[in-house]
Amino acid sequence: MINDTMFSTEEPDQLIQLPGIGVGVDSKPAFELSDYAKYLFDIIVWTVLCGCIGVMGIVTNIINLIVFVRQGIWTESVTASLAGLAVSDLCCDIVMFFHSVNYAILMYPPSNIPWDPLSVMYIASGWSRIMFTRVTCWITAYVALERCMCVVLPFKWFIFQVKQLFTASRSMVVIVTIFVFTFASYFPIFYTQRLENVFDPATNVTKLRMVFKANRVEVEVIATNINDIILPTISMSIAIICTQLTIARLNASSKWRKKNANSGYVSSEPGTDFKANPKSTVKRQGNSDETKQRTVTSGIKTSSKETKVVKMVTFICTIFIICNLPCVILFYLKAFVPGFVNTGRYNNLYFSMFALDFMLETINSSINIVVYYKMSTKYNQEFRTLFGIKDKI
C-alpha cells in the first residue's frame, strides 16, 4: 500500500514530498482528498488514534490471556478458541502501535537514525499487520462456525455428539493450523520484499532499507489476490452466515421457551424437560409423545449458561463483521476501480481509507474485553478475582 517510487533513486515527474507521503501535484479528481486534508487525516488517524487504541488493545488482550489461562484453556473449546483470538489480537495491536510510531517518525524523520522509516513501516508493520488481521479473521470464523453447529444442529448429529466434535484440544490444533497456514501464505511477500542494510553513497551512510526481488510484482499480485480478496471473502462469508443462522436459532429458541412456559413446561439442560407443578417437579421421561417432542426441539433448546456463551460469541462476531467488512470492500475497490491504488488518481483517498480501515480493525482487536466482562459470568468472576475486586453487596 506504499508508493514504490518512494524507494527509487530517481525523482518521478510531478511528484512532491509532504512529510513522508508521496502525492501527485496534478489536479485532483472528484471525491479525491486534497494533500493538506490527507496530511491532517494521517496525523489524527495513523499516529494518534491508531497508536492510542493499539496501546489499549495490548493491555486488554494481555488481561484476556491471563484470565483465559486462569480459567483453563484446555477445559472448554470456546475458552481455547477465545484464547487463540486474544493472541492474534495482541499481535495486531503490538504491530499497530509499532506502525503508528514509525509513521510519526516517517513524517518528521531524524537524519541520524540507522533505518529507513518507510521501509520498516512497509514490511515490519504494514504487511505484518495485515497478516495478523487475517489470522483474526479465520479464528473468528472458526468460533462462529463452532457455536453455530452447536446451536443449529441436533445434539446428536449422525453418530456424533455435536459438542464432542469441538474439544479444547482440537480447537487448539485448529488455532495453530490457522497461524501456520497464514504465515505460509504471506511468506512469498516477505521473501520478495525484505529489509537489508544498504549503503547510500550520497550520504555515506548504511541504513536498513527495503530491497525487492526481481519477481516481486508478480508474486505480490498473486499473493494479495489470494490473501486479501479470496480468503478474506471466504472467512467473512463463514462468519456472516454462521452468525445469521445462530441469531435465527436463538430467536426460534426464545419463541419455543415462551410457548412452553405458557403450557407449564420449562427447559433445563439441553434435551431435558421439567413440568412445573405447584406440589412437585416431575421429570418427564416415560411418555413417548414427550420424548418425540424433545427430539424435535432438541436443536433449539439450550441451557441458560449455553445461551449466554452463544450470545457472547454472536456479539463478538457481529463486532468483527462491522469492523472488518470495510477492508474486504476496499480490496475489491482496489482490484476493480481504476485509479484507486497507491500510485493512481485517487491515491490520497486510497491511503486515507486504508488508515480508517486499520483503525476499525484495531478497535475490533481491542474491545473484546468489554464483551467478555459484560456477557460472561465466568470471565467476570475470574477478572474480579484477578484484580481483587469485591462483589457489590
XYZ file of C-alpha atoms in Angstrom:
393
model
C 0.000 0.000 0.000
C 3.074 2.267 -0.279
C 4.130 4.038 -3.425
C 7.007 2.035 -4.906
C 8.552 5.151 -6.463
C 9.439 6.328 -2.970
C 12.139 3.653 -2.872
C 13.624 4.675 -6.227
C 16.737 6.843 -6.553
C 15.133 8.732 -9.436
C 12.699 11.592 -8.875
C 9.430 10.880 -10.711
C 7.828 13.596 -12.769
C 5.370 15.839 -10.939
C 5.944 14.282 -7.557
C 6.232 16.374 -4.413
C 7.025 15.198 -0.914
C 4.795 16.034 2.003
C 6.204 14.784 5.284
C 6.728 11.134 4.406
C 3.955 10.980 1.786
C 4.363 10.942 -1.975
C 1.477 12.586 -3.806
C 0.899 13.950 -7.277
C 0.513 17.683 -7.916
C -1.887 17.356 -10.834
C -5.475 18.488 -10.411
C -7.457 16.257 -8.099
C -10.468 14.368 -9.479
C -13.857 14.410 -7.841
C -14.065 12.766 -4.396
C -10.276 12.835 -4.026
C -8.833 14.321 -0.841
C -6.587 17.345 -1.022
C -2.967 16.924 0.009
C -3.418 19.014 3.135
C -6.613 17.178 4.170
C -4.802 13.874 3.810
C -1.842 15.200 5.798
C -4.114 16.146 8.719
C -6.007 12.865 8.405
C -2.739 10.909 8.648
C -1.669 12.723 11.798
C -5.018 12.196 13.536
C -5.723 8.612 12.464
C -2.346 6.932 11.883
C -0.321 8.465 14.687
C -2.819 9.476 17.390
C -5.938 7.280 17.224
C -4.358 4.041 15.989
C -1.464 4.443 18.422
C -3.693 5.051 21.458
C -6.138 2.286 20.545
C -3.204 -0.062 19.924
C -1.811 0.565 23.412
C -5.255 -0.031 24.908
C -5.542 -3.277 22.935
C -2.148 -4.501 24.129
C -3.230 -4.074 27.749
C -6.715 -5.566 27.320
C -5.551 -8.623 25.376
C -2.828 -9.394 27.920
C -5.559 -9.301 30.560
C -7.754 -11.557 28.409
C -4.961 -14.105 28.041
C -4.277 -14.139 31.785
C -7.969 -14.625 32.563
C -8.381 -17.416 29.991
C -5.292 -19.225 31.273
C -6.641 -18.986 34.824
C -9.957 -20.374 33.599
C -8.161 -23.265 31.913
C -7.748 -23.135 28.145
C -7.731 -26.947 27.979
C -11.095 -27.313 29.697
C -13.522 -25.861 27.149
C -13.402 -25.439 23.404
C -14.727 -21.892 23.461
C -12.116 -20.826 26.043
C -9.316 -22.282 23.907
C -10.664 -20.533 20.795
C -11.033 -17.165 22.521
C -7.510 -17.508 23.941
C -6.216 -18.007 20.398
C -8.213 -14.969 19.300
C -6.630 -12.945 22.109
C -3.154 -13.950 20.896
C -3.844 -12.836 17.322
C -5.490 -9.615 18.543
C -2.495 -8.924 20.782
C -0.141 -9.333 17.818
C -2.350 -6.986 15.756
C -2.247 -4.307 18.439
C 1.512 -4.582 19.026
C 2.214 -4.224 15.315
C -0.332 -1.385 15.024
C 1.384 0.584 17.788
C 4.750 -0.016 16.119
C 3.189 1.145 12.830
C 1.958 4.381 14.439
C 5.377 5.107 15.938
C 7.043 4.502 12.578
C 4.510 6.729 10.855
C 5.264 9.564 13.288
C 8.991 9.132 12.605
C 8.277 8.978 8.875
C 6.535 12.353 8.875
C 9.485 14.048 10.586
C 12.440 11.658 10.120
C 15.651 12.344 12.089
C 18.751 12.364 9.933
C 20.803 10.040 12.131
C 18.537 7.001 12.521
C 20.067 3.761 11.163
C 16.945 2.663 9.309
C 14.578 3.978 6.691
C 11.221 4.559 8.471
C 9.154 3.984 5.335
C 10.838 0.656 4.592
C 10.456 -0.584 8.159
C 6.845 0.575 8.295
C 6.029 -1.115 4.994
C 7.490 -4.513 5.854
C 7.697 -4.846 9.650
C 4.364 -3.237 10.476
C 2.363 -2.860 7.247
C 2.328 -6.385 5.861
C 2.663 -7.916 9.330
C -0.426 -6.042 10.497
C -2.455 -7.338 7.560
C -1.167 -10.871 8.148
C -2.222 -10.969 11.813
C -5.585 -9.469 10.866
C -6.143 -12.419 8.521
C -5.392 -14.767 11.431
C -8.045 -12.968 13.465
C -10.485 -13.334 10.563
C -10.102 -17.110 10.383
C -10.182 -17.637 14.147
C -13.373 -15.582 14.385
C -14.882 -17.560 11.509
C -13.991 -20.806 13.322
C -15.536 -19.590 16.591
C -18.702 -18.583 14.716
C -18.861 -21.969 12.963
C -18.306 -23.853 16.212
C -21.100 -22.092 18.083
C -23.412 -22.243 15.077
C -23.092 -26.011 14.756
C -23.634 -26.497 18.481
C -26.839 -24.450 18.352
C -28.313 -25.190 14.931
C -27.624 -28.909 14.526
C -29.342 -31.527 16.674
C -27.391 -32.525 19.751
C -26.814 -35.895 18.173
C -25.773 -35.479 14.563
C -25.369 -38.761 12.704
C -23.255 -40.883 15.060
C -21.564 -37.930 16.787
C -22.497 -35.719 19.678
C -22.004 -32.233 18.217
C -20.285 -30.855 21.301
C -17.855 -33.761 21.267
C -16.637 -32.670 17.832
C -15.331 -29.413 19.309
C -12.998 -30.214 22.159
C -10.424 -27.837 23.633
C -7.508 -29.846 22.231
C -8.986 -29.903 18.723
C -9.647 -26.187 18.877
C -6.017 -25.590 19.844
C -4.909 -27.648 16.844
C -7.181 -25.585 14.588
C -5.822 -22.308 16.004
C -2.199 -23.365 15.500
C -3.020 -24.541 11.973
C -4.555 -21.152 11.172
C -1.411 -19.358 12.345
C 0.904 -21.654 10.389
C -1.191 -21.562 7.207
C -1.482 -17.756 7.273
C 2.240 -17.271 7.877
C 2.988 -19.623 4.986
C 0.623 -17.736 2.662
C 2.463 -14.467 3.337
C 5.960 -15.953 3.100
C 6.297 -15.178 -0.658
C 5.649 -11.490 0.045
C 8.253 -11.313 2.808
C 10.688 -13.263 0.620
C 10.441 -10.893 -2.350
C 10.360 -7.752 -0.168
C 12.910 -7.794 2.603
C 14.888 -5.464 4.857
C 18.645 -5.320 4.341
C 21.471 -2.964 5.265
C 22.129 -0.845 2.179
C 24.992 1.645 1.724
C 23.989 5.037 0.320
C 26.950 6.691 -1.470
C 25.201 10.068 -1.486
C 25.095 10.281 2.313
C 27.920 7.815 3.043
C 25.607 6.027 5.493
C 24.434 2.417 5.720
C 20.764 2.098 6.605
C 18.230 -0.676 6.910
C 16.150 -0.413 3.751
C 13.744 -2.485 1.743
C 15.073 -4.333 -1.284
C 12.985 -6.084 -3.929
C 13.484 -9.369 -5.704
C 13.147 -9.419 -9.486
C 9.794 -11.236 -9.420
C 8.359 -9.130 -6.627
C 5.479 -7.590 -8.627
C 4.196 -10.906 -9.983
C 4.404 -12.577 -6.565
C 2.644 -9.692 -4.808
C -0.222 -9.639 -7.326
C -0.904 -13.357 -6.866
C -0.398 -13.325 -3.091
C -2.579 -10.261 -2.474
C -5.402 -11.580 -4.659
C -5.418 -14.791 -2.628
C -4.729 -13.353 0.839
C -6.599 -10.064 0.600
C -9.586 -10.919 -1.612
C -10.325 -14.648 -1.946
C -9.504 -15.937 1.557
C -10.949 -12.926 3.468
C -14.136 -13.223 1.412
C -14.444 -16.884 2.411
C -13.751 -16.282 6.116
C -16.045 -13.246 6.218
C -18.812 -15.203 4.485
C -18.486 -18.030 7.014
C -18.697 -15.567 9.897
C -21.709 -13.735 8.427
C -23.672 -16.889 7.524
C -22.980 -18.642 10.842
C -23.816 -15.528 12.838
C -27.112 -15.087 10.996
C -28.035 -18.750 11.482
C -27.171 -18.548 15.166
C -29.257 -15.410 15.665
C -32.188 -17.038 13.849
C -31.917 -20.150 16.011
C -31.703 -18.099 19.198
C -34.891 -16.283 18.186
C -36.574 -19.634 17.495
C -35.391 -20.942 20.855
C -36.758 -17.858 22.597
C -40.167 -18.333 20.963
C -40.148 -22.029 21.912
C -39.404 -21.191 25.542
C -42.227 -18.649 25.703
C -44.651 -21.105 24.121
C -43.767 -23.917 26.522
C -43.707 -21.580 29.503
C -47.370 -20.837 28.824
C -48.123 -24.577 28.716
C -46.420 -25.218 32.045
C -43.097 -26.659 30.871
C -39.669 -25.167 31.218
C -36.338 -26.222 29.785
C -33.329 -27.068 31.882
C -30.307 -28.737 30.313
C -30.479 -29.434 26.567
C -32.802 -32.314 25.793
C -34.353 -32.380 29.276
C -37.792 -31.010 30.157
C -39.373 -30.455 33.549
C -43.040 -29.905 34.210
C -43.872 -27.102 36.553
C -46.140 -28.369 39.301
C -47.174 -26.475 42.414
C -46.580 -29.544 44.586
C -43.701 -31.290 42.846
C -41.452 -31.224 39.831
C -41.534 -34.485 37.933
C -39.119 -35.357 35.170
C -40.937 -36.440 32.038
C -39.207 -39.467 30.542
C -41.781 -42.163 30.051
C -44.220 -40.542 27.689
C -43.365 -41.356 24.077
C -45.024 -38.202 22.745
C -42.992 -36.050 25.077
C -39.833 -37.896 24.089
C -40.650 -37.216 20.455
C -41.161 -33.553 21.281
C -37.771 -33.392 22.958
C -36.184 -34.931 19.877
C -37.825 -32.443 17.537
C -36.959 -29.409 19.622
C -33.542 -30.510 20.915
C -31.793 -28.488 18.220
C -33.146 -25.194 19.528
C -33.181 -25.720 23.285
C -30.159 -24.597 25.222
C -29.374 -24.157 28.870
C -29.100 -20.682 30.348
C -25.303 -20.993 30.534
C -25.028 -22.167 26.926
C -27.295 -19.366 25.746
C -25.052 -16.763 27.384
C -21.984 -18.210 25.662
C -23.746 -18.247 22.297
C -24.922 -14.661 22.706
C -21.419 -13.547 23.687
C -19.827 -15.221 20.665
C -22.546 -13.814 18.409
C -21.848 -10.318 19.711
C -18.088 -10.754 19.131
C -18.704 -11.949 15.578
C -21.043 -9.030 14.884
C -18.402 -6.522 16.004
C -15.846 -8.338 13.859
C -18.078 -8.178 10.766
C -18.767 -4.455 11.227
C -15.091 -3.576 11.725
C -13.542 -5.875 9.089
C -16.044 -5.839 6.240
C -14.770 -2.412 5.013
C -11.309 -3.926 4.470
C -12.673 -6.585 2.109
C -14.646 -3.908 0.257
C -11.548 -1.713 -0.092
C -9.535 -4.528 -1.658
C -12.346 -5.134 -4.139
C -12.323 -1.415 -4.977
C -8.562 -1.599 -5.419
C -8.955 -4.512 -7.834
C -11.829 -3.142 -9.920
C -11.853 0.677 -9.660
C -9.282 2.342 -11.964
C -7.071 4.791 -10.097
C -7.909 3.502 -6.606
C -4.334 2.360 -5.912
C -1.319 3.856 -4.168
C 0.004 5.350 -7.425
C -3.341 6.237 -9.036
C -5.536 9.313 -9.315
C -7.221 8.529 -6.006
C -4.009 7.834 -4.080
C -4.871 10.231 -1.237
C -8.321 8.698 -0.811
C -6.755 5.235 -1.081
C -4.294 5.824 1.775
C -6.872 7.598 3.941
C -9.483 4.853 3.535
C -6.949 2.188 4.493
C -5.938 4.288 7.502
C -9.575 4.344 8.596
C -9.813 0.602 7.953
C -6.708 -0.073 10.065
C -8.286 1.951 12.874
C -11.519 -0.085 12.704
C -9.569 -3.353 12.748
C -7.568 -2.115 15.735
C -10.812 -1.268 17.546
C -12.061 -4.797 16.839
C -8.841 -6.221 18.310
C -9.095 -4.087 21.442
C -12.677 -4.061 22.758
C -13.481 -7.755 23.208
C -12.676 -7.415 26.894
C -15.837 -5.309 27.323
C -17.953 -8.054 25.729
C -16.369 -10.774 27.867
C -16.797 -8.777 31.084
C -20.423 -7.846 30.415
C -21.673 -11.127 28.933
C -19.602 -13.907 30.541
C -20.229 -14.607 34.208
C -17.211 -16.895 34.412
C -14.917 -14.280 32.861
C -16.368 -11.571 35.098
C -15.728 -13.597 38.235
C -12.168 -14.511 37.203
C -11.462 -10.891 36.242
C -12.672 -9.663 39.647
C -10.596 -12.296 41.428
C -7.512 -11.341 39.407
C -7.738 -7.663 40.353
C -9.158 -8.191 43.836
C -12.482 -6.536 43.083
C -15.137 -7.424 45.628
C -18.705 -8.114 44.576
C -21.251 -5.488 45.493
C -23.496 -6.473 48.366
